[in-house]
Every structure is written in C-alpha cells, then in structure tokens.
Coordinates of C-alpha atoms in Angstrom, one line a residue:
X1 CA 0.0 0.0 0.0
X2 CA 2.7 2.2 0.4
X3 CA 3.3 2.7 -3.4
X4 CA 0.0 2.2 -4.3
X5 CA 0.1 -1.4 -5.0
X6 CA 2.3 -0.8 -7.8
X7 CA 4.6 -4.6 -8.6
X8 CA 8.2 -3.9 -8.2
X9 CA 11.3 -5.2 -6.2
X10 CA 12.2 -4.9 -2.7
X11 CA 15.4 -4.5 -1.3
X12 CA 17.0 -4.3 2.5
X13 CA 17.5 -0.5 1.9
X14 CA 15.8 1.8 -1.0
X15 CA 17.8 3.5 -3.2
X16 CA 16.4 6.9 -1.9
X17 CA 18.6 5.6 1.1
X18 CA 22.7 5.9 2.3
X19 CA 23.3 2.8 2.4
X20 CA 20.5 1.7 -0.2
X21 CA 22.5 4.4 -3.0
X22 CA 26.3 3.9 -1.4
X23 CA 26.7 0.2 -1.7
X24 CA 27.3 -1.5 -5.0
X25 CA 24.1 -2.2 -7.2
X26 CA 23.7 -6.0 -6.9
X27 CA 20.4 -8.3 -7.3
X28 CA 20.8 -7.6 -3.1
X29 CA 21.0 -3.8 -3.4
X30 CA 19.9 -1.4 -5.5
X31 CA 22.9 1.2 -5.4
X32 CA 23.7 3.9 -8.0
X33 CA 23.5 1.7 -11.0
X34 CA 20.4 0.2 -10.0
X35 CA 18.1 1.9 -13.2
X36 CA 21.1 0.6 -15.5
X37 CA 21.6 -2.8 -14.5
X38 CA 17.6 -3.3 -14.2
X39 CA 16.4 -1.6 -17.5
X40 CA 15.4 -4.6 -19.5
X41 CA 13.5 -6.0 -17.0
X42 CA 12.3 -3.3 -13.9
X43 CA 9.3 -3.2 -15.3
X44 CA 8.2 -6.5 -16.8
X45 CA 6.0 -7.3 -13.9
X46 CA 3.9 -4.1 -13.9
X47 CA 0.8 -4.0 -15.6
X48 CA 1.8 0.0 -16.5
X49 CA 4.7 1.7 -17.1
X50 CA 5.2 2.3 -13.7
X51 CA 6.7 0.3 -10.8
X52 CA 7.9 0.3 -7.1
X53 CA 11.0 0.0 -5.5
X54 CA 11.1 -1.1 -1.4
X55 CA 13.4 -0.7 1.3
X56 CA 12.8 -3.1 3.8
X57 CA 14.7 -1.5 6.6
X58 CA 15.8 1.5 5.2
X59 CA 14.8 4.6 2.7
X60 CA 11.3 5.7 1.7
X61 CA 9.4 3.7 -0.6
X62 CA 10.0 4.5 -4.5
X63 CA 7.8 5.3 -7.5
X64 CA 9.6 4.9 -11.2
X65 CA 8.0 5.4 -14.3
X66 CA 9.6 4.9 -17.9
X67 CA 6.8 6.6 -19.3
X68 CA 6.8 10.2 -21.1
X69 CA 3.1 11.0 -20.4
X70 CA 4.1 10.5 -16.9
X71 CA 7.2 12.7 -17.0
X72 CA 4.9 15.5 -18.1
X73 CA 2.3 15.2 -16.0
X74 CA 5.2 15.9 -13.5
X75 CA 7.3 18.6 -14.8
X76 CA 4.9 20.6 -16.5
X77 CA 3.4 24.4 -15.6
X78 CA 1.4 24.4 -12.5
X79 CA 1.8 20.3 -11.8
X80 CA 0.9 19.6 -8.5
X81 CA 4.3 18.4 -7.6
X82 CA 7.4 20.1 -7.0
X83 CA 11.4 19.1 -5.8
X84 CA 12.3 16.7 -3.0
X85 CA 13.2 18.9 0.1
X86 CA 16.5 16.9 1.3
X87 CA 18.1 17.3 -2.0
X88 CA 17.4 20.8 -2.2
X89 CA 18.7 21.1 0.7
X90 CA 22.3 19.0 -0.1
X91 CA 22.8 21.7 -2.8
X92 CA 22.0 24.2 0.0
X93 CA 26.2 24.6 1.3
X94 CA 26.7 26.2 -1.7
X95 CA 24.0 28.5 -1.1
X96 CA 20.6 29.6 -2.9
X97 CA 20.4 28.3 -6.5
X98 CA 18.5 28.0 -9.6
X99 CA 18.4 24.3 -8.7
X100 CA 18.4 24.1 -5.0
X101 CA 14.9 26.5 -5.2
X102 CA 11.4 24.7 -4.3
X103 CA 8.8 26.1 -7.1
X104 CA 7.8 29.6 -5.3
X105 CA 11.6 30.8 -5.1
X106 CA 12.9 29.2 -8.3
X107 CA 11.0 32.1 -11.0
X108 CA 13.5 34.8 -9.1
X109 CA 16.9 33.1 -10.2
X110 CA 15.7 31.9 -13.4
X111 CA 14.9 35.1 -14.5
X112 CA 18.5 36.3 -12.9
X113 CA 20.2 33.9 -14.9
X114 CA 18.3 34.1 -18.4
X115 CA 20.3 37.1 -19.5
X116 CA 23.6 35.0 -19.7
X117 CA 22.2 32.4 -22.2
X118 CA 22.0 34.9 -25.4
X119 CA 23.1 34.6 -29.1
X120 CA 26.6 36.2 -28.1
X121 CA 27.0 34.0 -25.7
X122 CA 26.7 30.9 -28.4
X123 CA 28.9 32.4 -30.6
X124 CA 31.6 32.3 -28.1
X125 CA 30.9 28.7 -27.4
X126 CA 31.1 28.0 -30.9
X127 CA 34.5 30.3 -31.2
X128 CA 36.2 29.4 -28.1
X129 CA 35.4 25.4 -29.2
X130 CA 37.5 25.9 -32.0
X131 CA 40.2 27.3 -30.5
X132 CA 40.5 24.6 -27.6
X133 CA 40.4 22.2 -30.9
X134 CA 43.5 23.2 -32.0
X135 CA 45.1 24.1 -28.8
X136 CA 43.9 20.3 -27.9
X137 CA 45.9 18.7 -30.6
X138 CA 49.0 20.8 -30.9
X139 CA 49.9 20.2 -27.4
X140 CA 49.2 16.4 -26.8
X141 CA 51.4 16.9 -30.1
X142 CA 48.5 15.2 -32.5
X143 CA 48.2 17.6 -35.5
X144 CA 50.4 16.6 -37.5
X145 CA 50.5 12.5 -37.0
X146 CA 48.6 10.6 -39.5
X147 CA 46.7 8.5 -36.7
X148 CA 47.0 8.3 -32.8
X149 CA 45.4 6.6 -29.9
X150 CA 43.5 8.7 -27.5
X151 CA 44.0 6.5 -24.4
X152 CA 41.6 7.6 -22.1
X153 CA 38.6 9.8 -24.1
X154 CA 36.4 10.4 -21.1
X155 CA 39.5 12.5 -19.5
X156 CA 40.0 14.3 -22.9
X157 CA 36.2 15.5 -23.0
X158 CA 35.6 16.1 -19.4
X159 CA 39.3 18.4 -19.5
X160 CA 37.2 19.8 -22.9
X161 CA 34.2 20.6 -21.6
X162 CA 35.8 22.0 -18.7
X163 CA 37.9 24.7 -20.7
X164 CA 35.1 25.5 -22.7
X165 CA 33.1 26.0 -19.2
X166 CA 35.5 28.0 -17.8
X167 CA 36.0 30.5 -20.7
X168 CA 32.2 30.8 -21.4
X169 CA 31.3 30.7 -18.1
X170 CA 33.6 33.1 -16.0
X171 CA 35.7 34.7 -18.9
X172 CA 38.8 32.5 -17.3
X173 CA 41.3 31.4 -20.3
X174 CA 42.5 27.8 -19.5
X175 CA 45.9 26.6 -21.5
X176 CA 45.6 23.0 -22.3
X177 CA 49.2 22.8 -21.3
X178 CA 48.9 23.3 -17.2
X179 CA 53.0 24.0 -17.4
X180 CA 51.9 27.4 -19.5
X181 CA 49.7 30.4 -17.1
X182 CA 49.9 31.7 -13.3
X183 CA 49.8 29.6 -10.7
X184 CA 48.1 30.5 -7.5
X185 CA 49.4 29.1 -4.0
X186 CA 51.1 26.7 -5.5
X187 CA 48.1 25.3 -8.1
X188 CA 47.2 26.2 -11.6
X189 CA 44.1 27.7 -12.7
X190 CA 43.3 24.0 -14.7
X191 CA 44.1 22.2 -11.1
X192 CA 41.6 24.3 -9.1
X193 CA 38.6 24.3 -12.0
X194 CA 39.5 19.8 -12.1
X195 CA 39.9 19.1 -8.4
X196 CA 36.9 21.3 -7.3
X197 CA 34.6 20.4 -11.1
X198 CA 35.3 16.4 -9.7
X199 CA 34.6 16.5 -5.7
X200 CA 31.3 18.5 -5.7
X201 CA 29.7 16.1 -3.8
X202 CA 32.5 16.1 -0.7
X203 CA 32.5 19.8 -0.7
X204 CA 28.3 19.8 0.0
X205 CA 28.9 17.3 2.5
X206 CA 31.9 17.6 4.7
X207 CA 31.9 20.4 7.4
X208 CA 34.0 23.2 7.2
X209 CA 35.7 22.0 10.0
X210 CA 37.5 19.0 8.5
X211 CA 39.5 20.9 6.0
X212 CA 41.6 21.4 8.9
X213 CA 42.4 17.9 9.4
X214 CA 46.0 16.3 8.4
X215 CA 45.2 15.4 5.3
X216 CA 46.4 16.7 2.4
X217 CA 43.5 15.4 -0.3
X218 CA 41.4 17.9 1.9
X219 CA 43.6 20.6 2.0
X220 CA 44.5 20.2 -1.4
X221 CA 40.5 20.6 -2.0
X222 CA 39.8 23.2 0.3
X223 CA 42.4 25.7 -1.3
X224 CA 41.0 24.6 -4.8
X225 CA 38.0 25.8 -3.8
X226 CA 38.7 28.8 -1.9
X227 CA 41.1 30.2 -4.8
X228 CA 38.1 29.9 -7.4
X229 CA 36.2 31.6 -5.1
X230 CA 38.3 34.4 -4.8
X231 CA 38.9 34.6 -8.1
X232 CA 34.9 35.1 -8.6
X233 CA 34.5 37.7 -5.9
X234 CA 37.8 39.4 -7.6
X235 CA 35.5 39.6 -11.0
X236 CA 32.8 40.9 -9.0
X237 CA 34.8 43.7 -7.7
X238 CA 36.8 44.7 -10.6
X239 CA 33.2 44.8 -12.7
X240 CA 31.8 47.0 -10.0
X241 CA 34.5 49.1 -10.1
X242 CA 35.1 49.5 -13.7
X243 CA 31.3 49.8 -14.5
X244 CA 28.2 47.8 -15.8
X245 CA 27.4 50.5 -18.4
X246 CA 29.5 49.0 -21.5
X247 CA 28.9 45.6 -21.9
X248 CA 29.1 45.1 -25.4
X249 CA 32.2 43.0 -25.3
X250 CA 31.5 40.9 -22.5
X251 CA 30.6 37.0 -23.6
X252 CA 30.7 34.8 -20.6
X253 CA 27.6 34.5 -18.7
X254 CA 29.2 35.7 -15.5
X255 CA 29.9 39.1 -17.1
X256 CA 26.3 39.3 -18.2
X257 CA 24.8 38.0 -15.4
X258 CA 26.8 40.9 -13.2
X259 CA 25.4 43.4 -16.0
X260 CA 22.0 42.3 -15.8
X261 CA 21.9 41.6 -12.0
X262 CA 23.3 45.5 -11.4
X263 CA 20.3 46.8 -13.0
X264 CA 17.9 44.9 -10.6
X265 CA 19.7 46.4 -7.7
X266 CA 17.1 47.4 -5.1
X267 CA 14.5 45.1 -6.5
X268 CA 13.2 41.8 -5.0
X269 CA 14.6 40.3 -8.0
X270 CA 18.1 40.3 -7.8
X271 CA 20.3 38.5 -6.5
X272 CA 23.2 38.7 -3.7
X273 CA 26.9 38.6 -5.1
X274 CA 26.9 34.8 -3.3
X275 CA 24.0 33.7 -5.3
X276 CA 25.2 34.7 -8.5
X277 CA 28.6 32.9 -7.8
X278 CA 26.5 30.0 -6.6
X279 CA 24.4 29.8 -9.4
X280 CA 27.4 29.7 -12.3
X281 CA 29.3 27.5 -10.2
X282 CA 26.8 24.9 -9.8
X283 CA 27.0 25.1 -13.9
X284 CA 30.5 23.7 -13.0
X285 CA 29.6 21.3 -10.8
X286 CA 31.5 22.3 -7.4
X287 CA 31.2 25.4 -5.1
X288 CA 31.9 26.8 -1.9
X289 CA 31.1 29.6 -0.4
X290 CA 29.0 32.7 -1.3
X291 CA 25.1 33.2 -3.0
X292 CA 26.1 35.5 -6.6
X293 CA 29.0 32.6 -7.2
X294 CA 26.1 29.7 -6.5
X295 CA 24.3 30.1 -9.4
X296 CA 27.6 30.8 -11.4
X297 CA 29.1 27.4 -9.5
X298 CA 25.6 25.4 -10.4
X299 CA 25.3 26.1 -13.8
X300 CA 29.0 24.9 -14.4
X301 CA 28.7 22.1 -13.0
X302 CA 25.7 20.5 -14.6
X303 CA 27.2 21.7 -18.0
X304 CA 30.5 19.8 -17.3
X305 CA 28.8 16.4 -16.4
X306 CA 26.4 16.5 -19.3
X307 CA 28.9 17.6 -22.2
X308 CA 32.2 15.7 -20.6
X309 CA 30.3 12.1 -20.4
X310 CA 27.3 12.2 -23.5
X311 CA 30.3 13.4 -25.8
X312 CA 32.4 10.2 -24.6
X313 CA 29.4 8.2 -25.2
X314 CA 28.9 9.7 -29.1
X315 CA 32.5 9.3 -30.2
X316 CA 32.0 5.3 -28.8
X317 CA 29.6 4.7 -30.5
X318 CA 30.2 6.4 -33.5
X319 CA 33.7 4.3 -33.5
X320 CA 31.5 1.3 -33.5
X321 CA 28.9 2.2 -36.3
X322 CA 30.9 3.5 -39.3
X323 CA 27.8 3.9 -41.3
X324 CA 26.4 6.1 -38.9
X325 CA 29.7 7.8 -38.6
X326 CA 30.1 8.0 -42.2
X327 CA 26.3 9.9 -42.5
X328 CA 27.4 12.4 -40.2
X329 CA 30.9 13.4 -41.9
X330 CA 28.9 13.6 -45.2
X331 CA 26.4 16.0 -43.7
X332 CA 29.5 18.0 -42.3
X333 CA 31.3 18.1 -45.4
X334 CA 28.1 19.1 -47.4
X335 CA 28.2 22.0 -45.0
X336 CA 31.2 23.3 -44.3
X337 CA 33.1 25.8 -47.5
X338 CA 36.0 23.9 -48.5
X339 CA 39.5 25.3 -46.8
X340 CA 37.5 26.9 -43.9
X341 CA 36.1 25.8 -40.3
X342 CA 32.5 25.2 -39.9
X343 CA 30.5 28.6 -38.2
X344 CA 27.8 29.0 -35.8
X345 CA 25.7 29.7 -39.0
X346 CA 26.3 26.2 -39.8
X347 CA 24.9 24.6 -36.1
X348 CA 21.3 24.4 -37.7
X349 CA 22.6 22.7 -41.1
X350 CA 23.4 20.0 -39.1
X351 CA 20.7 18.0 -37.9
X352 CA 22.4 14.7 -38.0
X353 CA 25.4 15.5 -35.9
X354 CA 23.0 16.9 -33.4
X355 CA 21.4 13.7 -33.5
X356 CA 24.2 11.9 -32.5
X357 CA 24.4 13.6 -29.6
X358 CA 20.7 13.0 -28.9
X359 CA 21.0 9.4 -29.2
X360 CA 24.0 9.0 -27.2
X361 CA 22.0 11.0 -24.4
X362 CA 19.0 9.0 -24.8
X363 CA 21.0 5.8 -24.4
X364 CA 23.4 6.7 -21.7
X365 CA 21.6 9.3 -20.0
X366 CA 23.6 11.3 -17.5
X367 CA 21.6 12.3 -15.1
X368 CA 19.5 9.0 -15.2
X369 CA 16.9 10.0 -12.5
X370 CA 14.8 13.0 -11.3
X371 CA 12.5 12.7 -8.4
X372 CA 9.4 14.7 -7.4
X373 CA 6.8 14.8 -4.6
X374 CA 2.9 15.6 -4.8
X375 CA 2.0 18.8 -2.7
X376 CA -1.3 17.0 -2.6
X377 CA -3.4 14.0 -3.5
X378 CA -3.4 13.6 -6.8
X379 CA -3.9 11.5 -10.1
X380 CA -1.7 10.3 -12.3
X381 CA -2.9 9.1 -15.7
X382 CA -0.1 6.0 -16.6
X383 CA 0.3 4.4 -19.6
X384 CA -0.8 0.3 -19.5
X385 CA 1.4 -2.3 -21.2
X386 CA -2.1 -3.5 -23.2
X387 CA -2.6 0.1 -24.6
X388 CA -4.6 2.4 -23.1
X389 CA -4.3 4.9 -19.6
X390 CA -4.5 3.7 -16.0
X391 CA -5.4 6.2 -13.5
X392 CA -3.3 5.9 -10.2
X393 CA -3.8 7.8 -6.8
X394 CA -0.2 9.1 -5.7
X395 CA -0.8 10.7 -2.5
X396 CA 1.2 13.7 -0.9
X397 CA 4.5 13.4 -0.3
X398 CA 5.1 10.1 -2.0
X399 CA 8.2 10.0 -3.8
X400 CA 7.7 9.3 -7.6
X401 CA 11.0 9.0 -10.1
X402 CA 11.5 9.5 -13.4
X403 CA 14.1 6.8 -14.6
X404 CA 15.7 8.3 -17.9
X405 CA 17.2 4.6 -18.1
X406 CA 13.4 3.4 -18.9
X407 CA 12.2 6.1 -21.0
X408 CA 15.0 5.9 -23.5
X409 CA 15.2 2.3 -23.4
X410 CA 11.1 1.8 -23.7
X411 CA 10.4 0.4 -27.0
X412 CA 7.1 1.8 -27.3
X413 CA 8.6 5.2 -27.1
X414 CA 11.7 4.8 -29.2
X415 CA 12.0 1.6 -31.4
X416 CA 14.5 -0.4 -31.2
X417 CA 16.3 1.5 -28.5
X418 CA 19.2 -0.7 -27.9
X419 CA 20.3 0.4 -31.6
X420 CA 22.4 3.8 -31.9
X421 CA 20.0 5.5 -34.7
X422 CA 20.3 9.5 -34.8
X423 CA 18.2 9.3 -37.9
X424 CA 15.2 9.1 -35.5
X425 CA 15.9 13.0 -34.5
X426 CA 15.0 14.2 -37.6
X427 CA 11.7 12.8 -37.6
X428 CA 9.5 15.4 -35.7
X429 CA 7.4 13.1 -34.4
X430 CA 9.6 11.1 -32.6
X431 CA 9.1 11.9 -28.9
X432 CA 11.3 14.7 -27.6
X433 CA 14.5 13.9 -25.0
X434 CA 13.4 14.7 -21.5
X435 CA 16.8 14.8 -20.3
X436 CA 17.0 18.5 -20.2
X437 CA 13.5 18.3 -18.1
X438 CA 10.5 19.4 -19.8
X439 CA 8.0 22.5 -19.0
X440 CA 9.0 25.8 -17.4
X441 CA 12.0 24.5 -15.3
X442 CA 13.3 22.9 -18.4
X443 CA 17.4 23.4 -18.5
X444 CA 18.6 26.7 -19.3
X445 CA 22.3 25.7 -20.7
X446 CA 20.7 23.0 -22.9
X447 CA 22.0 25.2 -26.2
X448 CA 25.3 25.6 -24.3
X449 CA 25.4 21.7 -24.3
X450 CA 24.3 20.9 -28.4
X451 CA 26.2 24.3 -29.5
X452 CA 29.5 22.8 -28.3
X453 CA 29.5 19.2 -28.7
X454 CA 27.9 19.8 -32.2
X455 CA 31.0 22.2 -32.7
X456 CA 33.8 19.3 -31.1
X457 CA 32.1 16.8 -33.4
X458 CA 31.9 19.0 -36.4
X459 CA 35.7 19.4 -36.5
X460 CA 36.8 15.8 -35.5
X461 CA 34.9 14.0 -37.4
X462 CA 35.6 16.1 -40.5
X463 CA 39.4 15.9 -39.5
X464 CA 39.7 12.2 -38.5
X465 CA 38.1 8.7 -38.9
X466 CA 37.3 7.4 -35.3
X467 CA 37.8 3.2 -34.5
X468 CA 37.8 0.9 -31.9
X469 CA 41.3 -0.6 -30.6
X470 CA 40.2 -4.1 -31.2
X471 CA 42.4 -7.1 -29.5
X472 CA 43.3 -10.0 -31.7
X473 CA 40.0 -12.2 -32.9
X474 CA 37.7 -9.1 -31.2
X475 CA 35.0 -8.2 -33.1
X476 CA 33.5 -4.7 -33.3
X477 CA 30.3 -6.1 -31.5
X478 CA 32.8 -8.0 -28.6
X479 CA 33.9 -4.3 -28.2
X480 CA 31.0 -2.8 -27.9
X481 CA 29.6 -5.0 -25.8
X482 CA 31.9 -4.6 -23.2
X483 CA 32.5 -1.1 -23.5
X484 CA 28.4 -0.6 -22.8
X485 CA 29.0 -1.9 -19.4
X486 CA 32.0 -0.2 -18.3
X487 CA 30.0 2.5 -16.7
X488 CA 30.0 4.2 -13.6
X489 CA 27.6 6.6 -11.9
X490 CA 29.5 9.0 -9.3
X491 CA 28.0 12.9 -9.9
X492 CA 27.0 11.8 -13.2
X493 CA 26.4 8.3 -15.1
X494 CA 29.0 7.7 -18.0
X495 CA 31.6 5.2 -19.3
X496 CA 35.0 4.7 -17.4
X497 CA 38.3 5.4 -18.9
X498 CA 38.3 3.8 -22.3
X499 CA 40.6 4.2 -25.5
X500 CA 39.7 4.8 -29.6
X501 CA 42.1 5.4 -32.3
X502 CA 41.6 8.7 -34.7
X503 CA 42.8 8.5 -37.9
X504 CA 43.4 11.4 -40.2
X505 CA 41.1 11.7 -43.2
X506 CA 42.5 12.5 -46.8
X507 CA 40.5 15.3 -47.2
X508 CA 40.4 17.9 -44.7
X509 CA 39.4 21.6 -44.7

C-alpha cells in the first residue's frame, strides 16, 4: 500500500537511502546503477509503465516510471508536484540556486540567470570550441601524425568541456598545457577548476571544520576551492569598479549576469553577489562559499557532467557504427566551405550530428533519475502495457521517479532502443528527450550543451576517422559490448576510462 500497489522489487535498503545508494548495485542492493543494471527487466511485472521500489529496513518507498506521459504530468506548468526537500537542501552549502529552489523561489533566479544564455553567448561557445580544438591537438602533439590513440577519451572531454566551461562561463582562459599560465598558491588555474569540477559532492557534504584535518586530499581541496572563489569575488569587484554601463564586449555569462543583476539592484529580484557565484558554479559542478558565485558554481557544473560524459558516449559509438559515422561526416562536409572551419551559421545545417548527440543521451543518460513529490493527493494518468491509460492515486509526499534509463530504453517510445540510430531526430514526431526536463523549469544551458559538442564533433569528425582498438579475434560487436558496461555513476552516469584510435582523413578543410 505504500506505493499504491504498484509490482516492483524490494530490497534491504531503498535507493532513496545511504546505504541503499552507497553500496554497490547488486540483485541484493539497488545502489547507483540500480536503473542501468535493471532496465530490461524493472518493469516487466507491472501492468503500466510504472513500478515500485522497497526498502525493507531503510529509505522511503519509490515510484519509477519509464513513461513520457508521466514525466509530463510531472514537470509541466502548474503540476501539483514540486522538488524533494532533502536534495534541495544538499545543494544548499553552496548556497541559494536556480536548482536548489522549491517552485515559489525558483522564477527569481531563473529570470537572474536568463540574461547569460544569449546569441553572443553561443557564438563564443562555438568560437572558443574551435580554439580549444586546435590548442587540444598541438599540445598532446597530435596535429600533424597521421593517426594516434586517445587513451583515455572520457579524460579528454571532461578536461574539454571544462575549458570551454571556464572560458564561457567566468571569462577564465585555461591553457591545455597546465606548465603554460599563473599559478596561485602553488596550483594552476586547470588544477583548481578539475579538483573542485570532480569532488562537488564532498564539498556539499563535509563540514568546514574538517579541512583542517592532516590530510592533504582535503587541504588540497579546500584551497581549490577557496582560490576559485576568490577569483569570482575578484571579478565581481573589478566589474563593480570599472562599471556595468559597457557591456558590449563581455561573452561569458558571469559578465552578463553581473550586468544584468546591477540593474535589478534594489529590487526583490536580484540576487546577492553569493547567489550569482552559486548559481554559475553549480553550472561547473562544485562550489563553496558565497550566494552570486552559486548560481555561477551550479550552472557549471551541470554543464560539465552532461557535455564531458554524453560526448564520450557519441564518439563510442560512432567508433562502433561506421555507417552512422560516415552519415554524419557527409552532412559536415556538405556544410562546411571547403579550406575553412565550420561557423555557428552552420549549427542548424546540421541536424544529423545533433542527433548523435541526442542518441547518445538517450542511451546513456547522465543524469538517469529525477525525483518529485505531490504537494497534494493527486492522479496520475499511466500508460498500461495493453494500450490504453490507467489512473493511479499518488498521495502527498510520496516520492515518484522518473528513470531516464526506462524512458530511452522503452520500445514503445523509441523503437528499437538498444540500436544507436540518430536518424530518429529528424523525424518530428519522434518523442522529444526529456533529459534536459521538460516545461518551465526545463534546462537553461541546454544550447550551451548541443552548441559545443555539435561544434567538437563537427571538427573531429571532419578531421579524423574514429575506430575501436580491437584485441586480436575481437570483433567490433565484442567491443561494444563490453564497453556498454563499463559505466560508472559517481555525480553523473557515464563510461570509465576507455581508449579509440583517430585517424586522419584524406580530405580535410
């Protein structure tokens, strides 16, 4: 009764539990990987496309669904359901966010963010995309081989996505060499933005006590930390006392956030300097300390995680279908003028390469689960495995889950799901990704996201033919099939470090 009779498993702890989340998933335990290791089969027993997860002794009792309808009826304007409390609050240490808001606060930073996600703003991406590029390959000393081996491709796109981040986000310039810039304390700039970017979830955790303890991954975190955040209240400053009035040249969201935010000075609308910070840092994944760098923090972090691990995913299996892979160079080179780089003008021609990207989000989601609460009793109208709707009472405060695993994996939604096809993106009728949530909290950097993986994949695929490092009698499929369960889920779901060979194309522009 306590999930509404919904079939499902049961397990000694939840997964909305410490112990239920922190031990590893097992047919015992549910653990991080629970929605990946379960998705052909979670919700064979249920009569809708719904089903219940159990802790025995520990964690409250779980609603999933794999169904879109249902994800709608959740996310959309005025639903009667709204964030989960505790994780609100485990975002809270960094301070008031566009994502650690319940409904009635969350209008005022969304509306102090939008002014940093503009057209000049995607033109940087798009700019500053090519530049890492070539900065990439002339310093792991690539550019001029005719093939190489890229040992470890989830490093190479997390550090990617991370430079872009930091140079659209906060105006920083990161050199892909860490020997080359200043160093602060003792750390460069690319040290502090990785360390802090990878240990979000210690730094909303731990007390600020412990950073005084002996030992030296702490302190080697804590001063990570504290020099970004200095180096975000020493942006504030300077801005303040050079002026908001010019802005014309400014590009990176924390510049027009400032902008923006000094003109609602006074109002109930803006937003203190440690919100802003908070907001753009969460965009990195990682913060501590004050409400302007929160937003700043949040936005970063969210952005790093979703472009670092989906564009791993896309060049792994692109490697392992060469037809698919071949379609999208085609489109590129259809596109792009001959001797020249592709443009932002060219983002919309390519519908395909976005695609890619689609499909590897749909397949390896990476945030995998969102979870909601009923402010009252209510009705949910689920989808039934016969056809047809079945109405369900949810009542308050019952915790209900979307599980991104099921709804890119459910066949009725996406056929043959287990197949990497971005051909079904440009058919309009196939049923939007829900990744970036849906309705009016849907995610404000999800052009950040397509703008600069279209742009990495634009220029890599038109420069190099990507493979598979197969051992000897491995086939392609033996590959992939491992390489599908090499995952992890830590702040975000992804592969582990894996390797693919680039070779150089004959024609390139």
């Amino acid at each position: 009764s306590s999930v509404s009779f919904v079939p499902g498993l049961t397990f000694p702890a939840s997964a909305y539990s410490i112990p239920g989340a922190m031990l590893p998933s097992s047919e015992w335990n549910p653990g991080m990987l629970f929605g990946w290791r379960w998705r052909d089969r979670f919700y064979n027993d249920s009569p809708m496309e719904m089903a219940s997860q159990i802790g025995l002794l520990n964690g409250e009792p779980i609603l999933y669904a794999n169904s879109p309808e249902v994800a709608k009826q959740l996310l959309g304007n005025k639903a009667p359901f709204d964030k989960l409390k505790e994780s609100v609050q485990s975002l809270s240490p960094f301070g008031p966010n566009v994502f650690a808001t319940m409904s009635a606060e969350w209008p005022r930073h969304q509306t102090a963010m939008s002014p940093g996600f503009n057209g000049r703003l995607y033109s940087s991406v798009w700019t500053e995309t090519k530049k890492t590029y070539y900065d990439f390959l002339t310093t792991e000393k690539w550019e001029n081989e005719r093939e190489f081996i890229m040992p470890d491709v989830t490093a190479v796109t997390s550090k990617f996505a991370l430079y872009l981040i930091a140079k659209c986000g906060f105006g920083i310039d990161l050199s892909w060499n860490e020997d080359v810039g200043e160093r602060i304390r003792g750390m460069s700039l690319p040290e502090c933005f990785e360390i802090t970017s990878s240990s979000v979830l210690i730094l909303s955790f731990l007390s600020h006590w412990t950073y005084s303890l002996p030992i030296p991954a702490l302190r080697r975190l804590y001063n990570a930390s504290n020099i970004l955040e200095t180096i975000f209240k020493g942006i504030i400053d300077k801005r303040r006392v050079e002026g908001f009035g010019n802005t014309s040249e400014d590009k990176d969201i924390f510049s027009l956030l400032l902008a923006a935010n000094e003109l609602e000075k006074g109002s109930k609308g803006a937003l203190s300097d440690r919100e802003l910070v908070s907001n753009v840092f969460l965009l990195l994944l990682a913060g501590h300390g004050s409400s302007t760098l929160l937003n700043v923090f949040l936005l970063l972090l969210a952005g790093h995680e979703t472009t670092s691990k989906s564009l791993a995913a896309t060049l792994g299996e692109l490697a392992c279908n060469p037809e698919v892979q071949q379609h999208a160079y085609d489109e590129i080179m259809s596109v792009i003028k001959e001797g020249s780089d592709p443009t932002l003008d060219d983002f919309e021609k390519l519908p395909f390469v976005q695609g890619c990207f689609q499909e590897a989000l749909r397949m390896y989601p990476t945030a995998h689960v969102l979870m909601r609460r009923p402010v009252e009793d209510t009705v949910l109208q689920v989808p039934s495995r016969q056809g047809g709707v079945v109405p369900l009472s949810v009542p308050s405060g019952q915790v209900v889950a979307l599980d991104f695993f099921g709804i890119g994996y459910n066949a009725r939604v996406y056929k043959d799901p287990k197949s990497f096809n971005p051909a079904r993106w440009l058919d309009p009728a196939t049923e939007p990704l829900l990744n970036f949530s849906y309705g009016p909290r849907v995610c404000i950097g999800k052009k950040f996201a397509v703008v600069e993986v279209t742009g990495v994949l634009a220029l890599l695929l038109r420069d190099y033919k990507v493979e598979p490092i197969l051992k000897d009698g491995q086939t392609i499929a033996d590959w992939h099939a491992a390489w599908v369960e090499n995952v992890e889920a830590v702040i975000g779901f992804g592969h582990k470090r894996f390797p693919l060979k680039f070779t150089r194309r004959s024609v390139r522009a």
